[in-house]
PDB file of C-alpha atoms in Angstrom:
ATOM      1  CA  MET A  21     -42.338  -8.538 -81.680  1.00 39.00           C
ATOM      2  CA  ALA A  22     -44.611  -7.127 -78.640  1.00 48.00           C
ATOM      3  CA  SER A  23     -45.908  -3.595 -79.033  1.00 53.00           C
ATOM      4  CA  PRO A  24     -44.447  -0.736 -76.817  1.00 76.00           C
ATOM      5  CA  LEU A  25     -46.161  -0.789 -73.367  1.00 82.00           C
ATOM      6  CA  ARG A  26     -48.399   2.184 -72.839  1.00 85.00           C
ATOM      7  CA  SER A  27     -49.370   3.929 -69.443  1.00 84.00           C
ATOM      8  CA  LEU A  28     -52.572   2.994 -68.182  1.00 85.00           C
ATOM      9  CA  VAL A  29     -53.245   6.844 -67.167  1.00 80.00           C
ATOM     10  CA  ASN A  30     -52.887   7.802 -70.644  1.00 83.00           C
ATOM     11  CA  ASP A  31     -56.071   5.754 -71.994  1.00 88.00           C
ATOM     12  CA  ASP A  32     -58.835   6.861 -69.353  1.00 85.00           C
ATOM     13  CA  SER A  33     -61.585   4.522 -70.390  1.00 89.00           C
ATOM     14  CA  ARG A  34     -59.312   1.631 -70.134  1.00 92.00           C
ATOM     15  CA  TYR A  35     -58.068   3.116 -66.506  1.00 89.00           C
ATOM     16  CA  GLN A  36     -61.616   3.404 -65.403  1.00 89.00           C
ATOM     17  CA  LYS A  37     -63.293  -0.116 -66.639  1.00 92.00           C
ATOM     18  CA  SER A  38     -59.688  -1.299 -64.809  1.00 93.00           C
ATOM     19  CA  PHE A  39     -60.612   0.664 -61.593  1.00 89.00           C
ATOM     20  CA  GLN A  40     -63.859  -0.449 -61.264  1.00 91.00           C
ATOM     21  CA  LEU A  41     -63.039  -3.974 -61.785  1.00 93.00           C
ATOM     22  CA  PHE A  42     -59.980  -3.580 -59.512  1.00 93.00           C
ATOM     23  CA  LEU A  43     -62.832  -2.286 -56.534  1.00 91.00           C
ATOM     24  CA  GLU A  44     -65.242  -5.049 -57.286  1.00 93.00           C
ATOM     25  CA  ARG A  45     -62.988  -7.469 -56.546  1.00 94.00           C
ATOM     26  CA  SER A  46     -61.124  -6.033 -53.855  1.00 94.00           C
ATOM     27  CA  SER A  47     -62.201  -4.944 -49.988  1.00 94.00           C
ATOM     28  CA  GLU A  48     -60.751  -1.377 -50.734  1.00 92.00           C
ATOM     29  CA  HIS A  49     -63.658   0.566 -50.246  1.00 91.00           C
ATOM     30  CA  GLN A  50     -65.138  -1.407 -47.269  1.00 94.00           C
ATOM     31  CA  CYS A  51     -61.950  -0.938 -45.402  1.00 94.00           C
ATOM     32  CA  MET A  52     -62.160   2.687 -46.205  1.00 94.00           C
ATOM     33  CA  GLN A  53     -65.715   2.663 -44.922  1.00 94.00           C
ATOM     34  CA  ASP A  54     -64.925   1.236 -41.858  1.00 95.00           C
ATOM     35  CA  PHE A  55     -62.251   3.506 -40.931  1.00 96.00           C
ATOM     36  CA  ILE A  56     -64.742   6.697 -42.222  1.00 96.00           C
ATOM     37  CA  HIS A  57     -67.675   5.454 -39.784  1.00 96.00           C
ATOM     38  CA  ASN A  58     -65.629   3.964 -37.153  1.00 96.00           C
ATOM     39  CA  ILE A  59     -62.312   6.083 -36.557  1.00 96.00           C
ATOM     40  CA  LEU A  60     -62.404   9.452 -38.418  1.00 96.00           C
ATOM     41  CA  PRO A  61     -65.815  10.830 -36.627  1.00 95.00           C
ATOM     42  CA  ASP A  62     -62.820  11.442 -33.495  1.00 94.00           C
ATOM     43  CA  ILE A  63     -60.376  12.654 -35.933  1.00 94.00           C
ATOM     44  CA  LEU A  64     -63.168  15.161 -37.263  1.00 94.00           C
ATOM     45  CA  THR A  65     -63.564  16.562 -33.878  1.00 91.00           C
ATOM     46  CA  SER A  66     -61.023  19.372 -34.185  1.00 88.00           C
ATOM     47  CA  VAL A  67     -61.556  20.797 -37.282  1.00 90.00           C
ATOM     48  CA  GLY A  68     -63.353  23.855 -37.893  1.00 77.00           C
ATOM     49  CA  ASP A  69     -63.089  24.752 -34.197  1.00 77.00           C
ATOM     50  CA  GLY A  70     -66.484  25.892 -33.348  1.00 81.00           C
ATOM     51  CA  LYS A  71     -67.090  27.540 -37.027  1.00 89.00           C
ATOM     52  CA  SER A  72     -69.959  27.869 -38.854  1.00 94.00           C
ATOM     53  CA  HIS A  73     -68.350  27.374 -42.232  1.00 96.00           C
ATOM     54  CA  LEU A  74     -65.664  24.802 -43.322  1.00 96.00           C
ATOM     55  CA  ASN A  75     -64.050  24.427 -46.180  1.00 97.00           C
ATOM     56  CA  VAL A  76     -62.657  21.233 -47.785  1.00 97.00           C
ATOM     57  CA  ILE A  77     -60.611  20.108 -50.420  1.00 98.00           C
ATOM     58  CA  GLY A  78     -60.751  16.791 -52.112  1.00 97.00           C
ATOM     59  CA  VAL A  79     -57.912  15.882 -54.298  1.00 97.00           C
ATOM     60  CA  GLY A  80     -58.520  12.743 -56.390  1.00 94.00           C
ATOM     61  CA  SER A  81     -61.707  12.524 -55.713  1.00 93.00           C
ATOM     62  CA  GLY A  82     -63.225   9.926 -58.272  1.00 90.00           C
ATOM     63  CA  ALA A  83     -66.625   9.052 -58.239  1.00 92.00           C
ATOM     64  CA  GLY A  84     -66.912  10.630 -54.689  1.00 94.00           C
ATOM     65  CA  GLU A  85     -68.381   7.864 -53.060  1.00 94.00           C
ATOM     66  CA  ILE A  86     -65.901   8.113 -50.706  1.00 94.00           C
ATOM     67  CA  ASP A  87     -66.110  11.556 -50.370  1.00 96.00           C
ATOM     68  CA  LEU A  88     -69.915  11.608 -49.371  1.00 97.00           C
ATOM     69  CA  GLU A  89     -69.263   8.858 -46.749  1.00 95.00           C
ATOM     70  CA  ILE A  90     -67.089  11.280 -44.959  1.00 96.00           C
ATOM     71  CA  PHE A  91     -69.151  14.608 -45.440  1.00 97.00           C
ATOM     72  CA  SER A  92     -72.078  12.105 -43.634  1.00 96.00           C
ATOM     73  CA  GLU A  93     -69.732  11.916 -40.748  1.00 96.00           C
ATOM     74  CA  LEU A  94     -68.602  15.312 -40.580  1.00 96.00           C
ATOM     75  CA  HIS A  95     -72.226  16.481 -40.977  1.00 95.00           C
ATOM     76  CA  LYS A  96     -72.996  14.362 -38.137  1.00 94.00           C
ATOM     77  CA  LYS A  97     -69.765  16.061 -36.003  1.00 93.00           C
ATOM     78  CA  HIS A  98     -70.410  19.602 -36.829  1.00 94.00           C
ATOM     79  CA  PRO A  99     -74.394  19.672 -37.735  1.00 93.00           C
ATOM     80  CA  GLY A 100     -74.985  23.158 -38.276  1.00 91.00           C
ATOM     81  CA  VAL A 101     -72.015  23.896 -40.164  1.00 95.00           C
ATOM     82  CA  THR A 102     -71.830  24.643 -44.354  1.00 97.00           C
ATOM     83  CA  VAL A 103     -69.112  23.658 -46.501  1.00 97.00           C
ATOM     84  CA  ASP A 104     -67.239  24.673 -49.456  1.00 97.00           C
ATOM     85  CA  ASN A 105     -66.353  21.613 -51.245  1.00 98.00           C
ATOM     86  CA  GLU A 106     -63.512  21.987 -54.036  1.00 97.00           C
ATOM     87  CA  VAL A 107     -63.463  18.548 -56.018  1.00 97.00           C
ATOM     88  CA  VAL A 108     -60.137  18.341 -57.850  1.00 97.00           C
ATOM     89  CA  GLU A 109     -60.383  15.342 -60.289  1.00 95.00           C
ATOM     90  CA  PRO A 110     -59.138  14.943 -63.483  1.00 92.00           C
ATOM     91  CA  SER A 111     -61.215  12.461 -65.268  1.00 90.00           C
ATOM     92  CA  SER A 112     -64.307  13.555 -67.030  1.00 91.00           C
ATOM     93  CA  GLN A 113     -66.369  10.569 -66.370  1.00 91.00           C
ATOM     94  CA  GLN A 114     -65.401  10.477 -63.134  1.00 92.00           C
ATOM     95  CA  LEU A 115     -66.247  14.107 -62.223  1.00 95.00           C
ATOM     96  CA  HIS A 116     -69.819  13.337 -64.317  1.00 96.00           C
ATOM     97  CA  ASN A 117     -70.084  10.345 -62.133  1.00 95.00           C
ATOM     98  CA  TYR A 118     -69.591  12.313 -59.145  1.00 97.00           C
ATOM     99  CA  ARG A 119     -72.291  14.979 -60.046  1.00 97.00           C
ATOM    100  CA  VAL A 120     -75.238  12.752 -60.671  1.00 97.00           C
ATOM    101  CA  LEU A 121     -74.122  10.926 -57.214  1.00 96.00           C
ATOM    102  CA  ALA A 122     -74.301  14.151 -55.592  1.00 97.00           C
ATOM    103  CA  SER A 123     -77.660  15.210 -57.429  1.00 96.00           C
ATOM    104  CA  ARG A 124     -79.044  12.007 -56.156  1.00 96.00           C
ATOM    105  CA  LYS A 125     -78.279  12.051 -52.498  1.00 95.00           C
ATOM    106  CA  PRO A 126     -80.715  14.057 -50.238  1.00 95.00           C
ATOM    107  CA  GLY A 127     -79.774  15.847 -47.528  1.00 94.00           C
ATOM    108  CA  LEU A 128     -76.660  17.721 -49.259  1.00 97.00           C
ATOM    109  CA  ASP A 129     -77.856  21.149 -49.151  1.00 95.00           C
ATOM    110  CA  TYR A 130     -75.329  22.232 -46.810  1.00 97.00           C
ATOM    111  CA  ILE A 131     -72.681  21.917 -49.248  1.00 97.00           C
ATOM    112  CA  LYS A 132     -71.480  23.983 -52.182  1.00 97.00           C
ATOM    113  CA  PHE A 133     -69.681  21.904 -54.805  1.00 97.00           C
ATOM    114  CA  ILE A 134     -66.573  23.907 -56.595  1.00 97.00           C
ATOM    115  CA  TRP A 135     -65.739  21.336 -59.641  1.00 97.00           C
ATOM    116  CA  ASN A 136     -62.307  21.873 -60.843  1.00 96.00           C
ATOM    117  CA  LYS A 137     -61.400  19.340 -63.368  1.00 96.00           C
ATOM    118  CA  MET A 138     -57.751  19.505 -63.387  1.00 95.00           C
ATOM    119  CA  THR A 139     -54.823  17.431 -61.679  1.00 94.00           C
ATOM    120  CA  ALA A 140     -53.238  18.257 -58.364  1.00 94.00           C
ATOM    121  CA  SER A 141     -50.531  20.343 -60.116  1.00 94.00           C
ATOM    122  CA  GLU A 142     -53.254  21.926 -62.468  1.00 95.00           C
ATOM    123  CA  PHE A 143     -54.985  23.072 -59.101  1.00 95.00           C
ATOM    124  CA  GLU A 144     -52.205  24.456 -57.458  1.00 95.00           C
ATOM    125  CA  GLU A 145     -50.994  26.209 -60.425  1.00 94.00           C
ATOM    126  CA  HIS A 146     -54.469  27.879 -60.799  1.00 93.00           C
ATOM    127  CA  TRP A 147     -54.992  28.176 -56.773  1.00 93.00           C
ATOM    128  CA  LYS A 148     -51.188  30.193 -56.852  1.00 93.00           C
ATOM    129  CA  GLU A 149     -52.422  32.310 -60.507  1.00 92.00           C
ATOM    130  CA  LYS A 150     -55.637  33.459 -58.859  1.00 90.00           C
ATOM    131  CA  LYS A 151     -53.563  34.090 -55.481  1.00 88.00           C
ATOM    132  CA  MET A 152     -56.356  32.406 -53.257  1.00 88.00           C
ATOM    133  CA  THR A 153     -55.922  33.044 -49.794  1.00 88.00           C
ATOM    134  CA  LYS A 154     -58.489  30.672 -49.021  1.00 91.00           C
ATOM    135  CA  LYS A 155     -57.491  28.165 -46.233  1.00 94.00           C
ATOM    136  CA  ALA A 156     -59.287  24.714 -46.012  1.00 95.00           C
ATOM    137  CA  ASP A 157     -59.901  22.709 -42.674  1.00 96.00           C
ATOM    138  CA  PHE A 158     -59.995  19.848 -44.044  1.00 97.00           C
ATOM    139  CA  ILE A 159     -58.198  18.399 -47.070  1.00 97.00           C
ATOM    140  CA  HIS A 160     -57.860  14.536 -48.351  1.00 97.00           C
ATOM    141  CA  MET A 161     -55.685  12.632 -50.932  1.00 96.00           C
ATOM    142  CA  ILE A 162     -56.756   9.205 -51.373  1.00 94.00           C
ATOM    143  CA  GLN A 163     -55.015   6.829 -53.598  1.00 89.00           C
ATOM    144  CA  MET A 164     -53.806   9.688 -55.724  1.00 89.00           C
ATOM    145  CA  LEU A 165     -50.009  10.294 -54.724  1.00 88.00           C
ATOM    146  CA  TYR A 166     -48.707   7.896 -57.374  1.00 82.00           C
ATOM    147  CA  PHE A 167     -50.156   9.951 -60.096  1.00 81.00           C
ATOM    148  CA  VAL A 168     -47.876  13.353 -59.337  1.00 87.00           C
ATOM    149  CA  LYS A 169     -44.562  14.014 -60.554  1.00 87.00           C
ATOM    150  CA  ASP A 170     -43.083  15.185 -57.117  1.00 91.00           C
ATOM    151  CA  PRO A 171     -45.341  13.648 -54.199  1.00 91.00           C
ATOM    152  CA  GLU A 172     -43.308  15.863 -51.282  1.00 93.00           C
ATOM    153  CA  ALA A 173     -43.889  19.095 -52.987  1.00 94.00           C
ATOM    154  CA  THR A 174     -47.779  17.833 -53.647  1.00 95.00           C
ATOM    155  CA  ILE A 175     -48.260  17.437 -49.645  1.00 95.00           C
ATOM    156  CA  ASN A 176     -46.191  20.645 -49.057  1.00 94.00           C
ATOM    157  CA  PHE A 177     -48.538  22.777 -51.193  1.00 95.00           C
ATOM    158  CA  PHE A 178     -51.903  21.144 -49.640  1.00 96.00           C
ATOM    159  CA  HIS A 179     -50.153  21.132 -45.990  1.00 95.00           C
ATOM    160  CA  SER A 180     -49.655  25.002 -46.606  1.00 95.00           C
ATOM    161  CA  LEU A 181     -53.434  25.506 -47.354  1.00 96.00           C
ATOM    162  CA  LEU A 182     -54.487  24.411 -43.786  1.00 95.00           C
ATOM    163  CA  ASN A 183     -56.222  26.187 -41.482  1.00 91.00           C
ATOM    164  CA  LYS A 184     -55.645  26.465 -37.892  1.00 88.00           C
ATOM    165  CA  ASN A 185     -56.805  22.744 -36.490  1.00 88.00           C
ATOM    166  CA  GLY A 186     -56.988  21.521 -39.897  1.00 93.00           C
ATOM    167  CA  LYS A 187     -56.337  18.293 -41.380  1.00 95.00           C
ATOM    168  CA  LEU A 188     -54.666  16.621 -43.889  1.00 97.00           C
ATOM    169  CA  LEU A 189     -55.734  12.764 -44.773  1.00 97.00           C
ATOM    170  CA  ILE A 190     -53.544  10.824 -47.284  1.00 97.00           C
ATOM    171  CA  ILE A 191     -54.401   7.185 -47.918  1.00 95.00           C
ATOM    172  CA  GLN A 192     -51.848   4.993 -49.865  1.00 93.00           C
ATOM    173  CA  MET A 193     -50.374   1.435 -50.184  1.00 93.00           C
ATOM    174  CA  THR A 194     -47.967   0.471 -47.666  1.00 92.00           C
ATOM    175  CA  ALA A 195     -44.626  -0.519 -48.142  1.00 89.00           C
ATOM    176  CA  THR A 196     -45.711  -4.548 -47.296  1.00 91.00           C
ATOM    177  CA  SER A 197     -48.243  -4.538 -49.711  1.00 93.00           C
ATOM    178  CA  GLY A 198     -48.435  -6.466 -53.111  1.00 93.00           C
ATOM    179  CA  TRP A 199     -48.209  -3.363 -54.878  1.00 90.00           C
ATOM    180  CA  GLU A 200     -44.776  -2.366 -53.559  1.00 89.00           C
ATOM    181  CA  LYS A 201     -43.310  -5.410 -54.043  1.00 92.00           C
ATOM    182  CA  LEU A 202     -44.408  -5.880 -57.463  1.00 91.00           C
ATOM    183  CA  TRP A 203     -43.510  -2.741 -58.681  1.00 86.00           C
ATOM    184  CA  GLN A 204     -40.443  -2.103 -57.257  1.00 85.00           C
ATOM    185  CA  LYS A 205     -39.224  -5.695 -58.367  1.00 89.00           C
ATOM    186  CA  TYR A 206     -40.099  -4.782 -62.084  1.00 87.00           C
ATOM    187  CA  ARG A 207     -39.928  -1.110 -62.115  1.00 81.00           C
ATOM    188  CA  ASN A 208     -37.417  -0.810 -64.712  1.00 81.00           C
ATOM    189  CA  GLN A 209     -39.544  -2.863 -67.093  1.00 84.00           C
ATOM    190  CA  LEU A 210     -42.894  -1.501 -66.057  1.00 83.00           C
ATOM    191  CA  PHE A 211     -41.903   2.344 -65.682  1.00 76.00           C
ATOM    192  CA  LYS A 212     -38.834   1.996 -67.876  1.00 72.00           C
ATOM    193  CA  GLY A 213     -36.706   2.779 -64.870  1.00 48.00           C
ATOM    194  CA  GLU A 214     -38.807   5.894 -63.993  1.00 50.00           C
ATOM    195  CA  ARG A 215     -40.137   6.179 -60.533  1.00 47.00           C
ATOM    196  CA  GLY A 216     -43.371   5.163 -61.562  1.00 53.00           C
ATOM    197  CA  PRO A 217     -46.535   4.998 -59.040  1.00 58.00           C
ATOM    198  CA  CYS A 218     -44.273   3.329 -56.524  1.00 70.00           C
ATOM    199  CA  VAL A 219     -45.159   5.802 -53.620  1.00 83.00           C
ATOM    200  CA  THR A 220     -45.664   4.272 -49.934  1.00 88.00           C
ATOM    201  CA  THR A 221     -46.948   5.569 -46.527  1.00 92.00           C
ATOM    202  CA  GLY A 222     -43.356   4.581 -45.704  1.00 91.00           C
ATOM    203  CA  ASP A 223     -42.033   7.334 -48.234  1.00 90.00           C
ATOM    204  CA  ILE A 224     -44.637   9.509 -47.037  1.00 93.00           C
ATOM    205  CA  LYS A 225     -43.804   8.903 -43.824  1.00 95.00           C
ATOM    206  CA  THR A 226     -40.187   9.903 -44.284  1.00 94.00           C
ATOM    207  CA  ILE A 227     -40.876  12.987 -45.573  1.00 93.00           C
ATOM    208  CA  LEU A 228     -43.092  14.363 -42.947  1.00 94.00           C
ATOM    209  CA  ASP A 229     -40.635  13.037 -40.372  1.00 93.00           C
ATOM    210  CA  SER A 230     -37.828  15.400 -42.276  1.00 93.00           C
ATOM    211  CA  LYS A 231     -40.139  18.409 -41.966  1.00 91.00           C
ATOM    212  CA  GLY A 232     -41.216  18.176 -38.356  1.00 91.00           C
ATOM    213  CA  LEU A 233     -44.467  17.399 -39.083  1.00 92.00           C
ATOM    214  CA  SER A 234     -46.941  15.692 -36.405  1.00 92.00           C
ATOM    215  CA  TYR A 235     -49.230  13.200 -37.907  1.00 94.00           C
ATOM    216  CA  GLN A 236     -51.127   9.883 -36.667  1.00 95.00           C
ATOM    217  CA  SER A 237     -51.496   7.038 -38.718  1.00 95.00           C
ATOM    218  CA  TYR A 238     -54.016   3.790 -39.022  1.00 96.00           C
ATOM    219  CA  GLU A 239     -53.858   0.307 -41.105  1.00 95.00           C
ATOM    220  CA  LEU A 240     -56.028  -0.697 -43.180  1.00 95.00           C
ATOM    221  CA  PRO A 241     -55.767  -4.419 -43.828  1.00 95.00           C
ATOM    222  CA  SER A 242     -56.965  -5.406 -47.408  1.00 95.00           C
ATOM    223  CA  GLU A 243     -57.183  -7.580 -49.966  1.00 95.00           C
ATOM    224  CA  MET A 244     -58.211  -8.494 -54.032  1.00 95.00           C
ATOM    225  CA  ASP A 245     -58.827 -11.466 -55.495  1.00 97.00           C
ATOM    226  CA  ILE A 246     -56.816 -11.533 -58.784  1.00 96.00           C
ATOM    227  CA  THR A 247     -57.585 -15.268 -59.510  1.00 96.00           C
ATOM    228  CA  LYS A 248     -58.709 -14.204 -63.098  1.00 96.00           C
ATOM    229  CA  CYS A 249     -55.266 -13.148 -63.819  1.00 95.00           C
ATOM    230  CA  PHE A 250     -53.935 -16.385 -64.102  1.00 95.00           C
ATOM    231  CA  THR A 251     -56.743 -17.572 -67.087  1.00 94.00           C
ATOM    232  CA  GLU A 252     -55.406 -16.764 -70.312  1.00 91.00           C
ATOM    233  CA  GLY A 253     -57.517 -14.680 -72.307  1.00 90.00           C
ATOM    234  CA  ASP A 254     -60.212 -14.130 -69.544  1.00 92.00           C
ATOM    235  CA  GLU A 255     -61.236 -10.614 -69.943  1.00 94.00           C
ATOM    236  CA  LYS A 256     -61.503  -9.508 -66.139  1.00 95.00           C
ATOM    237  CA  GLY A 257     -57.950 -11.134 -65.635  1.00 95.00           C
ATOM    238  CA  GLU A 258     -56.330  -8.840 -68.324  1.00 95.00           C
ATOM    239  CA  LEU A 259     -58.134  -5.792 -66.812  1.00 95.00           C
ATOM    240  CA  LEU A 260     -57.191  -7.174 -63.462  1.00 95.00           C
ATOM    241  CA  LEU A 261     -53.474  -7.370 -65.015  1.00 95.00           C
ATOM    242  CA  ASP A 262     -53.525  -3.956 -66.416  1.00 94.00           C
ATOM    243  CA  PHE A 263     -54.590  -2.190 -63.391  1.00 93.00           C
ATOM    244  CA  LEU A 264     -51.778  -4.226 -61.358  1.00 93.00           C
ATOM    245  CA  THR A 265     -49.027  -2.976 -63.930  1.00 91.00           C
ATOM    246  CA  GLN A 266     -50.689   0.121 -64.509  1.00 89.00           C
ATOM    247  CA  LEU A 267     -50.050  -0.646 -68.415  1.00 91.00           C
ATOM    248  CA  VAL A 268     -52.639  -1.128 -71.019  1.00 91.00           C
ATOM    249  CA  ASN A 269     -53.123  -4.219 -72.622  1.00 93.00           C
ATOM    250  CA  PHE A 270     -50.451  -5.490 -70.836  1.00 93.00           C
ATOM    251  CA  SER A 271     -51.546  -9.269 -71.563  1.00 91.00           C
ATOM    252  CA  GLN A 272     -50.958  -8.691 -75.153  1.00 91.00           C
ATOM    253  CA  THR A 273     -48.209  -6.036 -75.502  1.00 91.00           C
ATOM    254  CA  ALA A 274     -45.868  -7.218 -72.623  1.00 91.00           C
ATOM    255  CA  PRO A 275     -42.736  -9.429 -73.617  1.00 91.00           C
ATOM    256  CA  ALA A 276     -43.377 -13.126 -72.871  1.00 93.00           C
ATOM    257  CA  GLU A 277     -40.683 -13.218 -70.073  1.00 94.00           C
ATOM    258  CA  LEU A 278     -41.827 -10.088 -69.140  1.00 93.00           C
ATOM    259  CA  LYS A 279     -45.426 -11.311 -68.666  1.00 94.00           C
ATOM    260  CA  ALA A 280     -44.643 -14.803 -67.150  1.00 95.00           C
ATOM    261  CA  GLY A 281     -42.719 -13.001 -64.997  1.00 95.00           C
ATOM    262  CA  VAL A 282     -44.964 -10.913 -63.299  1.00 95.00           C
ATOM    263  CA  LEU A 283     -47.468 -13.626 -63.768  1.00 96.00           C
ATOM    264  CA  ASP A 284     -44.792 -15.949 -61.578  1.00 96.00           C
ATOM    265  CA  PHE A 285     -44.312 -13.128 -58.820  1.00 96.00           C
ATOM    266  CA  LEU A 286     -47.856 -12.383 -58.333  1.00 96.00           C
ATOM    267  CA  ARG A 287     -48.091 -15.816 -56.784  1.00 95.00           C
ATOM    268  CA  GLN A 288     -45.205 -15.777 -54.499  1.00 94.00           C
ATOM    269  CA  PRO A 289     -45.977 -14.759 -50.435  1.00 94.00           C
ATOM    270  CA  ASP A 290     -44.631 -11.301 -51.319  1.00 91.00           C
ATOM    271  CA  CYS A 291     -47.818 -10.544 -52.891  1.00 95.00           C
ATOM    272  CA  SER A 292     -50.589 -13.118 -52.161  1.00 96.00           C
ATOM    273  CA  VAL A 293     -51.744 -15.900 -50.503  1.00 96.00           C
ATOM    274  CA  GLU A 294     -53.452 -18.708 -51.675  1.00 94.00           C
ATOM    275  CA  SER A 295     -56.427 -20.167 -50.306  1.00 90.00           C
ATOM    276  CA  ASN A 296     -59.161 -22.853 -51.736  1.00 91.00           C
ATOM    277  CA  GLY A 297     -58.180 -22.193 -55.183  1.00 92.00           C
ATOM    278  CA  GLN A 298     -58.068 -18.623 -55.209  1.00 95.00           C
ATOM    279  CA  VAL A 299     -54.998 -16.426 -55.606  1.00 96.00           C
ATOM    280  CA  ILE A 300     -56.001 -12.799 -52.831  1.00 97.00           C
ATOM    281  CA  PHE A 301     -53.205  -9.781 -53.434  1.00 96.00           C
ATOM    282  CA  ASN A 302     -52.334  -8.167 -50.414  1.00 96.00           C
ATOM    283  CA  ASN A 303     -53.743  -4.454 -50.953  1.00 94.00           C
ATOM    284  CA  THR A 304     -53.070  -3.245 -47.425  1.00 95.00           C
ATOM    285  CA  MET A 305     -52.892   0.689 -47.009  1.00 94.00           C
ATOM    286  CA  GLU A 306     -52.928   3.184 -44.586  1.00 96.00           C
ATOM    287  CA  VAL A 307     -54.027   6.356 -43.370  1.00 97.00           C
ATOM    288  CA  ILE A 308     -52.218   9.382 -42.410  1.00 97.00           C
ATOM    289  CA  VAL A 309     -53.624  12.358 -40.724  1.00 97.00           C
ATOM    290  CA  ILE A 310     -51.287  15.519 -40.843  1.00 95.00           C
ATOM    291  CA  ASN A 311     -51.631  18.100 -38.133  1.00 90.00           C
ATOM    292  CA  GLN A 312     -51.649  21.879 -38.963  1.00 81.00           C
ATOM    293  CA  LEU A 313     -49.049  22.149 -36.730  1.00 70.00           C
ATOM    294  CA  ARG A 314     -45.435  21.088 -36.423  1.00 61.00           C
ATOM    295  CA  ARG A 315     -44.767  18.725 -33.522  1.00 53.00           C
ATOM    296  CA  VAL A 316     -42.697  20.612 -30.693  1.00 41.00           C
ATOM    297  CA  CYS A 317     -39.634  18.886 -30.116  1.00 42.00           C
TER     298      CYS A 317
END
């Protein structure tokens, strides 16, 4: 009999290993960097509106690689500005990695790092308890809304922190990505009928439209090589399967029928394409940039 399925988010060590492998096997960070260096600069032009000091919040910042790429462009656009950077990250290991990265990177004297080892909801509770009145000029939430119980409430809270001319940037998978297809098909088996991590940019846009919020969106085509998932007993393949299903040791603990079904579905056109003996998974994401002001009807 198979062991009970356990959520990957409850095993931080296994999660970090599988996440690092995901980054190695996918073009995720590369396409984010392309966006940051080619499109984000124009978006950052109006942030701050000529102020000498900016407040930034990074929610789910991980090890900080993408954060520092963003700051490089922010600094180019506003070279004389100082920054308070609230880093919100629940993983001790990732927060440590971020600190190390920031300490080794020259030229960050203009940034004051404020480290918050907490989830987005814990940060919200902390902010409200302290009766904080500080507003943010730029907030980014990259690939993190999968892990909150109420994405709409989370978006509402962080949007409420924006200054005039402030921007809230969200990056999330699209409804056409392989993630969405896989998680929707096996939602009941993988997540016991709960919502699980099934939040797409389509869901986010529905929320924003219902509130009359103004936003722009940009698709980021991305892919991931999942070929090793189909080699029985391959350590890297098993780690990737854990990340795809968001379950610990999925290959060993899932019922045989579920495992076979997931592996078969991962090869289907809904999820992947096969080329030159490789199985390439659709990892397409989308950037949504939300303005502080509502649309004028």
